[in-house]
Tab-separated table of C-alpha atoms in Angstrom:
chain	number	residue	atom	x	y	z
A	1	UNK	CA	13.689	12.377	5.910
A	2	UNK	CA	13.036	9.332	7.853
A	3	UNK	CA	10.603	7.404	6.414
A	4	UNK	CA	7.830	5.168	7.825
A	5	UNK	CA	8.943	3.620	10.963
A	6	UNK	CA	6.522	0.830	12.290
A	7	UNK	CA	7.908	-1.274	15.491
A	8	UNK	CA	7.611	-3.818	16.697
A	9	UNK	CA	9.068	-5.541	13.108
A	10	UNK	CA	8.245	-8.885	14.000
A	11	UNK	CA	5.519	-9.772	17.500
A	12	UNK	CA	4.531	-13.404	18.840
A	13	UNK	CA	1.604	-13.299	20.791
A	14	UNK	CA	-0.060	-16.426	21.981
A	15	UNK	CA	-4.063	-17.121	22.114
A	16	UNK	CA	-6.072	-14.346	24.009
A	17	UNK	CA	-3.106	-11.547	24.795
A	18	UNK	CA	-2.706	-8.123	23.509
A	19	UNK	CA	-1.072	-6.757	20.051
A	20	UNK	CA	0.172	-3.652	20.106
A	21	UNK	CA	1.364	-2.046	16.739
A	22	UNK	CA	3.008	0.998	16.023
A	23	UNK	CA	3.286	4.185	13.459
A	24	UNK	CA	5.155	6.679	13.190
A	25	UNK	CA	4.673	8.827	9.975
A	26	UNK	CA	7.273	10.870	7.560
A	27	UNK	CA	8.060	14.518	9.285
A	28	UNK	CA	5.084	16.487	8.767
A	29	UNK	CA	3.098	13.680	7.679
A	30	UNK	CA	-0.751	14.070	9.726
A	31	UNK	CA	-2.293	11.105	7.596
A	32	UNK	CA	-1.617	7.654	8.676
A	33	UNK	CA	-3.381	4.308	7.198
A	34	UNK	CA	-2.997	0.898	8.523
A	35	UNK	CA	-3.795	-1.726	5.980
A	36	UNK	CA	-3.275	-6.069	6.618
A	37	UNK	CA	-2.101	-8.223	4.728
A	38	UNK	CA	-2.948	-11.825	5.199
A	39	UNK	CA	-0.918	-15.155	4.102
A	40	UNK	CA	-0.538	-15.119	0.572
A	41	UNK	CA	-3.216	-12.190	-0.499
A	42	UNK	CA	-3.472	-8.879	-1.458
A	43	UNK	CA	-3.219	-5.490	1.069
A	44	UNK	CA	-6.949	-4.702	2.145
A	45	UNK	CA	-7.275	-1.264	4.271
A	46	UNK	CA	-8.269	-1.229	7.323
A	47	UNK	CA	-8.591	2.311	8.487
A	48	UNK	CA	-7.764	6.076	8.231
A	49	UNK	CA	-6.624	8.270	10.527
A	50	UNK	CA	-5.549	12.076	11.261
A	51	UNK	CA	-4.336	14.162	14.531
A	52	UNK	CA	-7.118	12.429	17.241
A	53	UNK	CA	-9.918	11.811	14.839
A	54	UNK	CA	-10.477	8.138	12.758
A	55	UNK	CA	-11.818	9.474	9.479
A	56	UNK	CA	-12.239	6.320	8.178
A	57	UNK	CA	-12.662	2.808	9.588
A	58	UNK	CA	-14.782	1.019	7.492
A	59	UNK	CA	-12.400	-1.628	6.904
A	60	UNK	CA	-11.596	-2.597	10.664
A	61	UNK	CA	-13.110	-5.859	12.166
A	62	UNK	CA	-15.666	-4.852	14.306
A	63	UNK	CA	-14.796	-6.486	17.320
A	64	UNK	CA	-11.132	-6.292	19.340
A	65	UNK	CA	-9.564	-3.794	15.940
A	66	UNK	CA	-9.180	0.094	17.674
A	67	UNK	CA	-6.435	2.334	16.363
A	68	UNK	CA	-5.945	5.855	17.602
A	69	UNK	CA	-3.474	8.424	16.177
A	70	UNK	CA	-2.772	11.007	19.574
A	71	UNK	CA	-1.537	14.731	19.025
A	72	UNK	CA	1.410	13.341	20.410
A	73	UNK	CA	3.148	10.090	19.354
A	74	UNK	CA	3.129	7.369	17.147
A	75	UNK	CA	-0.085	6.033	15.494
A	76	UNK	CA	-1.131	2.586	17.098
A	77	UNK	CA	-2.167	-0.636	16.341
A	78	UNK	CA	-4.826	-2.478	18.750
A	79	UNK	CA	-5.391	-5.832	19.036
A	80	UNK	CA	-7.526	-7.419	21.794
A	81	UNK	CA	-7.067	-11.327	22.808
A	82	UNK	CA	-5.777	-11.980	19.626
A	83	UNK	CA	-6.450	-14.937	17.649
A	84	UNK	CA	-4.580	-16.949	14.902
A	85	UNK	CA	-6.403	-15.442	11.992
A	86	UNK	CA	-4.912	-12.283	13.342
A	87	UNK	CA	-1.109	-13.375	12.292
A	88	UNK	CA	-0.359	-11.524	9.359
A	89	UNK	CA	1.769	-7.920	7.606
A	90	UNK	CA	0.703	-5.453	9.452
A	91	UNK	CA	1.862	-2.062	7.329
A	92	UNK	CA	1.227	1.469	8.281
A	93	UNK	CA	1.220	4.390	5.518
A	94	UNK	CA	1.365	8.275	6.099
A	95	UNK	CA	0.569	10.546	3.218
A	96	UNK	CA	1.385	14.473	3.605
A	97	UNK	CA	-2.363	15.434	2.457
A	98	UNK	CA	-5.806	13.823	2.725
A	99	UNK	CA	-5.777	10.650	-0.070
A	100	UNK	CA	-6.419	12.789	-3.263
A	101	UNK	CA	-6.501	11.292	-6.785
A	102	UNK	CA	-2.790	12.806	-7.554
A	103	UNK	CA	-1.216	12.029	-3.697
A	104	UNK	CA	1.494	8.509	-3.083
A	105	UNK	CA	1.366	7.480	-0.068
A	106	UNK	CA	4.426	6.085	1.701
A	107	UNK	CA	4.405	2.867	2.845
A	108	UNK	CA	6.184	1.627	6.590
A	109	UNK	CA	8.716	-2.066	6.264
A	110	UNK	CA	5.052	-3.716	8.737
A	111	UNK	CA	4.894	-5.687	11.492
A	112	UNK	CA	4.361	-9.294	10.965
A	113	UNK	CA	2.071	-10.946	13.620
A	114	UNK	CA	2.072	-14.418	14.908
A	115	UNK	CA	-0.591	-15.697	16.824
A	116	UNK	CA	0.886	-19.501	18.389
B	1	UNK	CA	-12.525	3.134	-6.476
B	2	UNK	CA	-12.542	1.657	-10.722
B	3	UNK	CA	-11.471	-1.277	-11.297
B	4	UNK	CA	-7.970	-2.753	-12.637
B	5	UNK	CA	-7.157	-5.859	-14.566
B	6	UNK	CA	-3.738	-7.531	-14.629
B	7	UNK	CA	-1.577	-10.645	-15.328
B	8	UNK	CA	-1.153	-12.326	-12.555
B	9	UNK	CA	2.717	-13.013	-13.533
B	10	UNK	CA	5.063	-12.114	-16.122
B	11	UNK	CA	8.699	-13.271	-16.608
B	12	UNK	CA	11.483	-10.738	-17.432
B	13	UNK	CA	15.191	-10.574	-18.918
B	14	UNK	CA	17.730	-9.560	-16.678
B	15	UNK	CA	18.534	-6.011	-18.058
B	16	UNK	CA	15.672	-6.099	-20.908
B	17	UNK	CA	13.058	-3.470	-21.097
B	18	UNK	CA	9.483	-4.521	-19.163
B	19	UNK	CA	6.045	-3.241	-19.597
B	20	UNK	CA	3.463	-3.777	-17.723
B	21	UNK	CA	-0.311	-3.264	-18.575
B	22	UNK	CA	-3.356	-2.575	-16.853
B	23	UNK	CA	-6.506	-2.618	-18.020
B	24	UNK	CA	-9.193	0.319	-16.667
B	25	UNK	CA	-12.382	0.549	-18.879
B	26	UNK	CA	-14.114	1.667	-16.060
B	27	UNK	CA	-12.107	4.735	-15.515
B	28	UNK	CA	-13.837	8.075	-14.539
B	29	UNK	CA	-12.143	11.500	-16.094
B	30	UNK	CA	-11.095	12.624	-12.350
B	31	UNK	CA	-9.310	8.826	-11.675
B	32	UNK	CA	-5.206	9.066	-11.320
B	33	UNK	CA	-3.425	5.891	-12.295
B	34	UNK	CA	-0.744	4.714	-9.472
B	35	UNK	CA	1.978	2.537	-9.687
B	36	UNK	CA	2.914	0.630	-6.734
B	37	UNK	CA	5.357	-2.084	-6.203
B	38	UNK	CA	6.161	-4.386	-3.356
B	39	UNK	CA	9.127	-6.171	-2.698
B	40	UNK	CA	9.598	-9.443	-1.359
B	41	UNK	CA	8.702	-8.979	2.405
B	42	UNK	CA	8.662	-5.444	1.964
B	43	UNK	CA	6.336	-2.914	2.319
B	44	UNK	CA	4.499	-1.198	-0.502
B	45	UNK	CA	6.743	1.262	-2.725
B	46	UNK	CA	5.497	4.648	-5.135
B	47	UNK	CA	6.071	3.997	-8.551
B	48	UNK	CA	4.541	6.181	-10.263
B	49	UNK	CA	1.143	8.165	-10.890
B	50	UNK	CA	-0.428	10.299	-14.244
B	51	UNK	CA	-3.517	11.674	-15.427
B	52	UNK	CA	-3.638	11.647	-19.131
B	53	UNK	CA	0.052	12.633	-20.336
B	54	UNK	CA	2.466	10.178	-20.372
B	55	UNK	CA	5.178	10.099	-16.832
B	56	UNK	CA	8.667	9.752	-16.303
B	57	UNK	CA	10.711	9.038	-13.290
B	58	UNK	CA	13.769	8.256	-12.210
B	59	UNK	CA	12.129	4.032	-11.308
B	60	UNK	CA	10.044	4.621	-14.135
B	61	UNK	CA	7.393	5.250	-16.932
B	62	UNK	CA	4.013	5.405	-17.446
B	63	UNK	CA	2.412	5.607	-20.702
B	64	UNK	CA	-1.322	6.048	-20.880
B	65	UNK	CA	-3.462	5.526	-23.681
B	66	UNK	CA	-4.842	8.400	-25.064
B	67	UNK	CA	-8.096	7.158	-24.730
B	68	UNK	CA	-7.623	6.233	-20.396
B	69	UNK	CA	-8.416	2.938	-20.821
B	70	UNK	CA	-6.122	0.916	-20.516
B	71	UNK	CA	-1.999	2.378	-19.374
B	72	UNK	CA	1.155	0.520	-19.413
B	73	UNK	CA	4.175	0.082	-17.145
B	74	UNK	CA	7.504	0.437	-18.667
B	75	UNK	CA	10.617	-0.558	-16.750
B	76	UNK	CA	13.738	0.277	-19.637
B	77	UNK	CA	16.294	-1.931	-18.470
B	78	UNK	CA	15.245	-4.653	-15.696
B	79	UNK	CA	17.092	-5.389	-12.964
B	80	UNK	CA	17.043	-8.356	-10.071
B	81	UNK	CA	15.798	-6.121	-7.647
B	82	UNK	CA	12.803	-5.460	-9.575
B	83	UNK	CA	11.178	-8.575	-8.973
B	84	UNK	CA	7.811	-7.966	-7.307
B	85	UNK	CA	4.725	-7.799	-7.518
B	86	UNK	CA	3.502	-4.967	-9.032
B	87	UNK	CA	-0.109	-2.772	-8.179
B	88	UNK	CA	-1.932	-0.535	-10.332
B	89	UNK	CA	-4.045	1.571	-8.748
B	90	UNK	CA	-7.139	4.067	-9.509
B	91	UNK	CA	-7.310	6.446	-7.933
B	92	UNK	CA	-10.749	9.448	-7.550
B	93	UNK	CA	-9.959	13.116	-6.461
B	94	UNK	CA	-12.044	12.721	-3.774
B	95	UNK	CA	-12.258	15.884	-1.068
B	96	UNK	CA	-10.378	14.625	1.641
B	97	UNK	CA	-12.583	12.046	3.127
B	98	UNK	CA	-11.448	9.508	1.579
B	99	UNK	CA	-7.804	7.997	1.481
B	100	UNK	CA	-6.861	4.472	1.225
B	101	UNK	CA	-5.638	3.166	-1.515
B	102	UNK	CA	-7.603	-0.355	-2.612
B	103	UNK	CA	-5.464	-3.188	-3.900
B	104	UNK	CA	-6.051	-5.599	-6.187
B	105	UNK	CA	-3.764	-8.769	-6.896
B	106	UNK	CA	-1.077	-6.766	-9.019
B	107	UNK	CA	1.735	-8.798	-11.423
B	108	UNK	CA	4.346	-10.708	-9.500
B	109	UNK	CA	7.230	-9.809	-12.077
B	110	UNK	CA	10.150	-12.469	-11.852
B	111	UNK	CA	13.524	-11.190	-13.790
B	112	UNK	CA	15.918	-14.157	-14.423
B	113	UNK	CA	19.799	-13.250	-14.750
């Protein structure tokens, strides 16, 4: 059973360009979470999605960032007009059922975004 | 989710047991105690979780204090591959509307050969 897959693993963008990060959850998982880890900092929650729905986006920056998880295909985290401060590792996680107390999340290897 | 407190760093020798402590004095009755770890340049990895009783799995053991205000992750024989940041996280048993994990700074474990 393949784990959570993320691509690309490394992404380089110039300021002002768009970045698209993809996440394919584990087979059978319909709950996806995105986290961001800035250099030398801890992981911070960004957004929680279920198929075709955003459940919690309390950690998403108000501008330039958006996320979707369509009925078919991977979840996409989109960053428009990237700035140097967006340089970070972005991790996706998935779970089989909603985030109740005993449920574990499975993480992907991350996408490391570098903004020049 | 309630707050946890962990030492910033710990050192261990290879092949020796490691006890990683976590304090969670404001834990509520329905909070689960989870441990994740993050190896260098990798995504976090689930290690173990428990509610009241001690738990064992192939990776580690989790010892939970009787009053649940603290817990200890036990690696029985540390290997070089266990060098990572270990996170102790409390998870409320919500009905499903919230799912995110709240990561603190964790404990950076170094393993010496």
